[in-house]
Amino acid sequence: MLAPPLQRLVTELSKLPGIGNRTAQRLAFHMLRTSEQDAFALAEAIRDVKLKISLCEICFNLAEGPRCAICLDERRDEGVICVVEEAADVIPIERTHEFRGRYHVLGGALSPIDGVEPEDLRLAQLYARVSGLREVVLATNPTTTGEATALHIAAALHERVPEVAVTRLASGLPVGGDLEYADEVTLGRAFSGRRAL
Amino acid sequence: MLAPPLQRLVTELSKLPGIGNRTAQRLAFHMLRTSEQDAFALAEAIRDVKLKISLCEICFNLAEGPRCAICLDERRDEGVICVVEEAADVIPIERTHEFRGRYHVLGGALSPIDGVEPEDLRLAQLYARVSGLREVVLATNPTTTGEATALHIAAALHERVPEVAVTRLASGLPVGGDLEYADEVTLGRAFSGRRAL
């Protein structure tokens, strides 16, 4: 029903996560209406991201070149490494401005059910970086797989470098949240992690 | 915080309708993970749609070439023209398989408040096509501007070609809808348009 080039665009857009056929069609029609300049800029940006972005050779964060901007930044604290599951997790942490150390991107979380075993994560590369550190912050997700990954790494680090502090992000009530609507696991964590005022 | 090529992609994606910064970021990270082949296919499809799609010289539907697939299709009924606001409106109508005539895409609806006057729509081109027709179906949207446009065109057609039947799509309760939740305008239309069984 659609002209073939338009149908191809709808098909390609539908492959994106969270974009169904209707949205793809709406976006494709938008492309038709928008300026050639804007459309070409988007096409070019998509190509560029594949051609120019690689993984940092130190921390596996996204980089334009061999090393990422954080590993290249000499003002960052080299004594602390924050371990995250995915490169996308670096962004919300950076946004807090609470952490000035370096990162290590694991590339996932342990999940034997999905066939993700320790050797599938960038653990050897992490262990090669930890000697001489003050602290390793385990910032894997507060999910079953994220917790399991954090426990696995903590045990390995305690064995290899017992002098390095291993910490985990606090779990508890989200700021601005409402006690009434908190799930019991989160509320339980908030209790067990309560702090003196 | 993001590597520049990634930031550029997020910026370009955020310009799309209904895509906020968060979704743009999620889509950009998806592009990083997806195969080069898929990403390049999308970039190419965006370019192609701008380079290869034009407006049909007869009905202003989208076309790959001077005429659209519907105007080129000789099995379509040449005696009926369905008038729609936008090229995107052709698709849902085609999907019903209820209409086998030709189309005319106005390029909008009359809206003096937004500065859309009769001369801004493709009305002259419509009037040039109507002699000898059996029927013109006015399928502008059931909105204030769509209704106004339909009334305007109906008056002009009655004057120019009084022998041509001018019809309007029925308004009423959506199939599968619930009377309890129908708004009063729709329900009112359903009443005034009630048919003998």
PDB file of N, CA, C and O in Angstrom, chain A residues 21-66:
ATOM      1  N   ASN A  21       4.525  -0.877  14.465  1.00  0.00           N
ATOM      2  CA  ASN A  21       4.262  -0.524  13.073  1.00  0.00           C
ATOM      3  C   ASN A  21       3.628   0.862  12.947  1.00  0.00           C
ATOM      4  O   ASN A  21       3.997   1.643  12.068  1.00  0.00           O
ATOM      5  N   ARG A  22       2.679   1.166  13.843  1.00  0.00           N
ATOM      6  CA  ARG A  22       2.010   2.472  13.786  1.00  0.00           C
ATOM      7  C   ARG A  22       2.988   3.626  13.981  1.00  0.00           C
ATOM      8  O   ARG A  22       2.977   4.603  13.246  1.00  0.00           O
ATOM      9  N   THR A  23       3.818   3.500  15.018  1.00  0.00           N
ATOM     10  CA  THR A  23       4.784   4.565  15.293  1.00  0.00           C
ATOM     11  C   THR A  23       5.773   4.683  14.139  1.00  0.00           C
ATOM     12  O   THR A  23       6.134   5.788  13.726  1.00  0.00           O
ATOM     13  N   ALA A  24       6.200   3.547  13.609  1.00  0.00           N
ATOM     14  CA  ALA A  24       7.150   3.549  12.493  1.00  0.00           C
ATOM     15  C   ALA A  24       6.540   4.312  11.320  1.00  0.00           C
ATOM     16  O   ALA A  24       7.207   5.111  10.655  1.00  0.00           O
ATOM     17  N   GLN A  25       5.257   4.079  11.087  1.00  0.00           N
ATOM     18  CA  GLN A  25       4.588   4.747   9.973  1.00  0.00           C
ATOM     19  C   GLN A  25       4.514   6.262  10.214  1.00  0.00           C
ATOM     20  O   GLN A  25       4.774   7.058   9.313  1.00  0.00           O
ATOM     21  N   ARG A  26       4.183   6.614  11.465  1.00  0.00           N
ATOM     22  CA  ARG A  26       4.103   8.029  11.819  1.00  0.00           C
ATOM     23  C   ARG A  26       5.467   8.700  11.641  1.00  0.00           C
ATOM     24  O   ARG A  26       5.573   9.805  11.096  1.00  0.00           O
ATOM     25  N   LEU A  27       6.527   8.008  12.068  1.00  0.00           N
ATOM     26  CA  LEU A  27       7.870   8.571  11.940  1.00  0.00           C
ATOM     27  C   LEU A  27       8.266   8.681  10.466  1.00  0.00           C
ATOM     28  O   LEU A  27       8.879   9.659  10.053  1.00  0.00           O
ATOM     29  N   ALA A  28       7.904   7.669   9.684  1.00  0.00           N
ATOM     30  CA  ALA A  28       8.262   7.684   8.262  1.00  0.00           C
ATOM     31  C   ALA A  28       7.578   8.855   7.561  1.00  0.00           C
ATOM     32  O   ALA A  28       8.205   9.558   6.761  1.00  0.00           O
ATOM     33  N   PHE A  29       6.302   9.093   7.883  1.00  0.00           N
ATOM     34  CA  PHE A  29       5.610  10.233   7.278  1.00  0.00           C
ATOM     35  C   PHE A  29       6.226  11.547   7.744  1.00  0.00           C
ATOM     36  O   PHE A  29       6.297  12.512   6.991  1.00  0.00           O
ATOM     37  N   HIS A  30       6.687  11.551   8.999  1.00  0.00           N
ATOM     38  CA  HIS A  30       7.362  12.751   9.469  1.00  0.00           C
ATOM     39  C   HIS A  30       8.622  13.021   8.639  1.00  0.00           C
ATOM     40  O   HIS A  30       8.920  14.150   8.285  1.00  0.00           O
ATOM     41  N   MET A  31       9.365  11.944   8.333  1.00  0.00           N
ATOM     42  CA  MET A  31      10.586  12.091   7.526  1.00  0.00           C
ATOM     43  C   MET A  31      10.267  12.708   6.175  1.00  0.00           C
ATOM     44  O   MET A  31      11.048  13.490   5.632  1.00  0.00           O
ATOM     45  N   LEU A  32       9.128  12.310   5.622  1.00  0.00           N
ATOM     46  CA  LEU A  32       8.727  12.851   4.329  1.00  0.00           C
ATOM     47  C   LEU A  32       8.493  14.351   4.414  1.00  0.00           C
ATOM     48  O   LEU A  32       8.822  15.097   3.498  1.00  0.00           O
ATOM     49  N   ARG A  33       7.902  14.784   5.538  1.00  0.00           N
ATOM     50  CA  ARG A  33       7.552  16.194   5.691  1.00  0.00           C
ATOM     51  C   ARG A  33       8.748  17.044   6.097  1.00  0.00           C
ATOM     52  O   ARG A  33       8.814  18.224   5.783  1.00  0.00           O
ATOM     53  N   THR A  34       9.666  16.450   6.853  1.00  0.00           N
ATOM     54  CA  THR A  34      10.771  17.227   7.412  1.00  0.00           C
ATOM     55  C   THR A  34      11.733  17.659   6.304  1.00  0.00           C
ATOM     56  O   THR A  34      11.664  17.174   5.188  1.00  0.00           O
ATOM     57  N   SER A  35      12.613  18.593   6.621  1.00  0.00           N
ATOM     58  CA  SER A  35      13.556  19.094   5.608  1.00  0.00           C
ATOM     59  C   SER A  35      14.544  17.993   5.222  1.00  0.00           C
ATOM     60  O   SER A  35      14.848  17.103   6.015  1.00  0.00           O
ATOM     61  N   GLU A  36      15.039  18.079   3.997  1.00  0.00           N
ATOM     62  CA  GLU A  36      16.037  17.124   3.533  1.00  0.00           C
ATOM     63  C   GLU A  36      17.258  17.190   4.464  1.00  0.00           C
ATOM     64  O   GLU A  36      17.850  16.175   4.805  1.00  0.00           O
ATOM     65  N   GLN A  37      17.567  18.384   4.900  1.00  0.00           N
ATOM     66  CA  GLN A  37      18.734  18.586   5.770  1.00  0.00           C
ATOM     67  C   GLN A  37      18.605  17.787   7.076  1.00  0.00           C
ATOM     68  O   GLN A  37      19.531  17.077   7.468  1.00  0.00           O
ATOM     69  N   ASP A  38      17.452  17.890   7.730  1.00  0.00           N
ATOM     70  CA  ASP A  38      17.239  17.162   8.981  1.00  0.00           C
ATOM     71  C   ASP A  38      17.265  15.653   8.758  1.00  0.00           C
ATOM     72  O   ASP A  38      17.844  14.908   9.550  1.00  0.00           O
ATOM     73  N   ALA A  39      16.622  15.201   7.677  1.00  0.00           N
ATOM     74  CA  ALA A  39      16.567  13.764   7.405  1.00  0.00           C
ATOM     75  C   ALA A  39      17.969  13.221   7.143  1.00  0.00           C
ATOM     76  O   ALA A  39      18.371  12.189   7.680  1.00  0.00           O
ATOM     77  N   PHE A  40      18.738  13.956   6.324  1.00  0.00           N
ATOM     78  CA  PHE A  40      20.093  13.490   6.009  1.00  0.00           C
ATOM     79  C   PHE A  40      20.986  13.541   7.246  1.00  0.00           C
ATOM     80  O   PHE A  40      21.870  12.700   7.424  1.00  0.00           O
ATOM     81  N   ALA A  41      20.749  14.534   8.116  1.00  0.00           N
ATOM     82  CA  ALA A  41      21.553  14.631   9.342  1.00  0.00           C
ATOM     83  C   ALA A  41      21.328  13.393  10.212  1.00  0.00           C
ATOM     84  O   ALA A  41      22.273  12.849  10.783  1.00  0.00           O
ATOM     85  N   LEU A  42      20.075  12.933  10.280  1.00  0.00           N
ATOM     86  CA  LEU A  42      19.780  11.738  11.065  1.00  0.00           C
ATOM     87  C   LEU A  42      20.434  10.506  10.429  1.00  0.00           C
ATOM     88  O   LEU A  42      21.081   9.707  11.119  1.00  0.00           O
ATOM     89  N   ALA A  43      20.306  10.375   9.111  1.00  0.00           N
ATOM     90  CA  ALA A  43      20.910   9.228   8.415  1.00  0.00           C
ATOM     91  C   ALA A  43      22.415   9.204   8.654  1.00  0.00           C
ATOM     92  O   ALA A  43      23.006   8.157   8.939  1.00  0.00           O
ATOM     93  N   GLU A  44      23.026  10.380   8.582  1.00  0.00           N
ATOM     94  CA  GLU A  44      24.468  10.498   8.762  1.00  0.00           C
ATOM     95  C   GLU A  44      24.868  10.171  10.199  1.00  0.00           C
ATOM     96  O   GLU A  44      25.876   9.487  10.435  1.00  0.00           O
ATOM     97  N   ALA A  45      24.058  10.624  11.154  1.00  0.00           N
ATOM     98  CA  ALA A  45      24.355  10.374  12.570  1.00  0.00           C
ATOM     99  C   ALA A  45      24.307   8.879  12.874  1.00  0.00           C
ATOM    100  O   ALA A  45      25.099   8.372  13.664  1.00  0.00           O
ATOM    101  N   ILE A  46      23.373   8.183  12.234  1.00  0.00           N
ATOM    102  CA  ILE A  46      23.274   6.733  12.440  1.00  0.00           C
ATOM    103  C   ILE A  46      24.526   6.040  11.893  1.00  0.00           C
ATOM    104  O   ILE A  46      25.132   5.194  12.553  1.00  0.00           O
ATOM    105  N   ARG A  47      24.939   6.443  10.691  1.00  0.00           N
ATOM    106  CA  ARG A  47      26.149   5.847  10.097  1.00  0.00           C
ATOM    107  C   ARG A  47      27.362   6.144  10.976  1.00  0.00           C
ATOM    108  O   ARG A  47      28.171   5.264  11.270  1.00  0.00           O
ATOM    109  N   ASP A  48      27.483   7.401  11.392  1.00  0.00           N
ATOM    110  CA  ASP A  48      28.648   7.832  12.172  1.00  0.00           C
ATOM    111  C   ASP A  48      28.799   7.057  13.473  1.00  0.00           C
ATOM    112  O   ASP A  48      29.905   6.722  13.880  1.00  0.00           O
ATOM    113  N   VAL A  49      27.647   6.816  14.123  1.00  0.00           N
ATOM    114  CA  VAL A  49      27.702   6.146  15.409  1.00  0.00           C
ATOM    115  C   VAL A  49      28.283   4.734  15.236  1.00  0.00           C
ATOM    116  O   VAL A  49      29.020   4.240  16.089  1.00  0.00           O
ATOM    117  N   LYS A  50      27.979   4.093  14.106  1.00  0.00           N
ATOM    118  CA  LYS A  50      28.531   2.760  13.856  1.00  0.00           C
ATOM    119  C   LYS A  50      29.994   2.844  13.434  1.00  0.00           C
ATOM    120  O   LYS A  50      30.790   1.975  13.756  1.00  0.00           O
ATOM    121  N   LEU A  51      30.343   3.889  12.694  1.00  0.00           N
ATOM    122  CA  LEU A  51      31.705   3.966  12.144  1.00  0.00           C
ATOM    123  C   LEU A  51      32.704   4.538  13.148  1.00  0.00           C
ATOM    124  O   LEU A  51      33.871   4.188  13.125  1.00  0.00           O
ATOM    125  N   LYS A  52      32.243   5.434  14.025  1.00  0.00           N
ATOM    126  CA  LYS A  52      33.201   6.177  14.846  1.00  0.00           C
ATOM    127  C   LYS A  52      33.263   5.761  16.312  1.00  0.00           C
ATOM    128  O   LYS A  52      34.192   6.125  17.014  1.00  0.00           O
ATOM    129  N   ILE A  53      32.203   5.053  16.782  1.00  0.00           N
ATOM    130  CA  ILE A  53      32.201   4.711  18.213  1.00  0.00           C
ATOM    131  C   ILE A  53      32.770   3.307  18.423  1.00  0.00           C
ATOM    132  O   ILE A  53      32.381   2.367  17.733  1.00  0.00           O
ATOM    133  N   SER A  54      33.700   3.203  19.359  1.00  0.00           N
ATOM    134  CA  SER A  54      34.234   1.883  19.694  1.00  0.00           C
ATOM    135  C   SER A  54      34.255   1.766  21.216  1.00  0.00           C
ATOM    136  O   SER A  54      33.788   2.649  21.915  1.00  0.00           O
ATOM    137  N   LEU A  55      34.795   0.665  21.727  1.00  0.00           N
ATOM    138  CA  LEU A  55      34.847   0.492  23.173  1.00  0.00           C
ATOM    139  C   LEU A  55      36.225   0.896  23.686  1.00  0.00           C
ATOM    140  O   LEU A  55      37.250   0.563  23.073  1.00  0.00           O
ATOM    141  N   CYS A  56      36.251   1.590  24.807  1.00  0.00           N
ATOM    142  CA  CYS A  56      37.500   2.026  25.428  1.00  0.00           C
ATOM    143  C   CYS A  56      38.343   0.799  25.755  1.00  0.00           C
ATOM    144  O   CYS A  56      37.848  -0.175  26.328  1.00  0.00           O
ATOM    145  N   GLU A  57      39.621   0.835  25.430  1.00  0.00           N
ATOM    146  CA  GLU A  57      40.470  -0.340  25.632  1.00  0.00           C
ATOM    147  C   GLU A  57      40.751  -0.591  27.113  1.00  0.00           C
ATOM    148  O   GLU A  57      41.163  -1.676  27.492  1.00  0.00           O
ATOM    149  N   ILE A  58      40.509   0.410  27.953  1.00  0.00           N
ATOM    150  CA  ILE A  58      40.737   0.239  29.391  1.00  0.00           C
ATOM    151  C   ILE A  58      39.466  -0.210  30.106  1.00  0.00           C
ATOM    152  O   ILE A  58      39.436  -1.233  30.775  1.00  0.00           O
ATOM    153  N   CYS A  59      38.372   0.581  29.927  1.00  0.00           N
ATOM    154  CA  CYS A  59      37.186   0.350  30.765  1.00  0.00           C
ATOM    155  C   CYS A  59      35.985  -0.165  29.981  1.00  0.00           C
ATOM    156  O   CYS A  59      34.952  -0.463  30.572  1.00  0.00           O
ATOM    157  N   PHE A  60      36.066  -0.220  28.649  1.00  0.00           N
ATOM    158  CA  PHE A  60      34.981  -0.717  27.790  1.00  0.00           C
ATOM    159  C   PHE A  60      33.760   0.197  27.765  1.00  0.00           C
ATOM    160  O   PHE A  60      32.689  -0.217  27.342  1.00  0.00           O
ATOM    161  N   ASN A  61      33.943   1.425  28.237  1.00  0.00           N
ATOM    162  CA  ASN A  61      32.924   2.450  28.029  1.00  0.00           C
ATOM    163  C   ASN A  61      32.976   2.819  26.533  1.00  0.00           C
ATOM    164  O   ASN A  61      33.908   2.452  25.825  1.00  0.00           O
ATOM    165  N   LEU A  62      31.965   3.534  26.046  1.00  0.00           N
ATOM    166  CA  LEU A  62      31.972   3.951  24.649  1.00  0.00           C
ATOM    167  C   LEU A  62      33.024   5.030  24.441  1.00  0.00           C
ATOM    168  O   LEU A  62      33.205   5.902  25.273  1.00  0.00           O
ATOM    169  N   ALA A  63      33.711   4.957  23.313  1.00  0.00           N
ATOM    170  CA  ALA A  63      34.803   5.897  23.062  1.00  0.00           C
ATOM    171  C   ALA A  63      34.847   6.259  21.593  1.00  0.00           C
ATOM    172  O   ALA A  63      34.440   5.493  20.735  1.00  0.00           O
ATOM    173  N   GLU A  64      35.316   7.485  21.342  1.00  0.00           N
ATOM    174  CA  GLU A  64      35.576   7.898  19.969  1.00  0.00           C
ATOM    175  C   GLU A  64      37.094   7.841  19.839  1.00  0.00           C
ATOM    176  O   GLU A  64      37.784   8.827  20.053  1.00  0.00           O
ATOM    177  N   GLY A  65      37.614   6.677  19.535  1.00  0.00           N
ATOM    178  CA  GLY A  65      39.065   6.467  19.550  1.00  0.00           C
ATOM    179  C   GLY A  65      39.379   5.337  20.501  1.00  0.00           C
ATOM    180  O   GLY A  65      38.469   4.697  21.030  1.00  0.00           O
ATOM    181  N   PRO A  66      40.657   5.067  20.770  1.00  0.00           N
ATOM    182  CA  PRO A  66      40.990   3.900  21.596  1.00  0.00           C
ATOM    183  C   PRO A  66      40.577   4.026  23.062  1.00  0.00           C
ATOM    184  O   PRO A  66      40.294   3.029  23.711  1.00  0.00           O
TER     185      PRO A  66
END
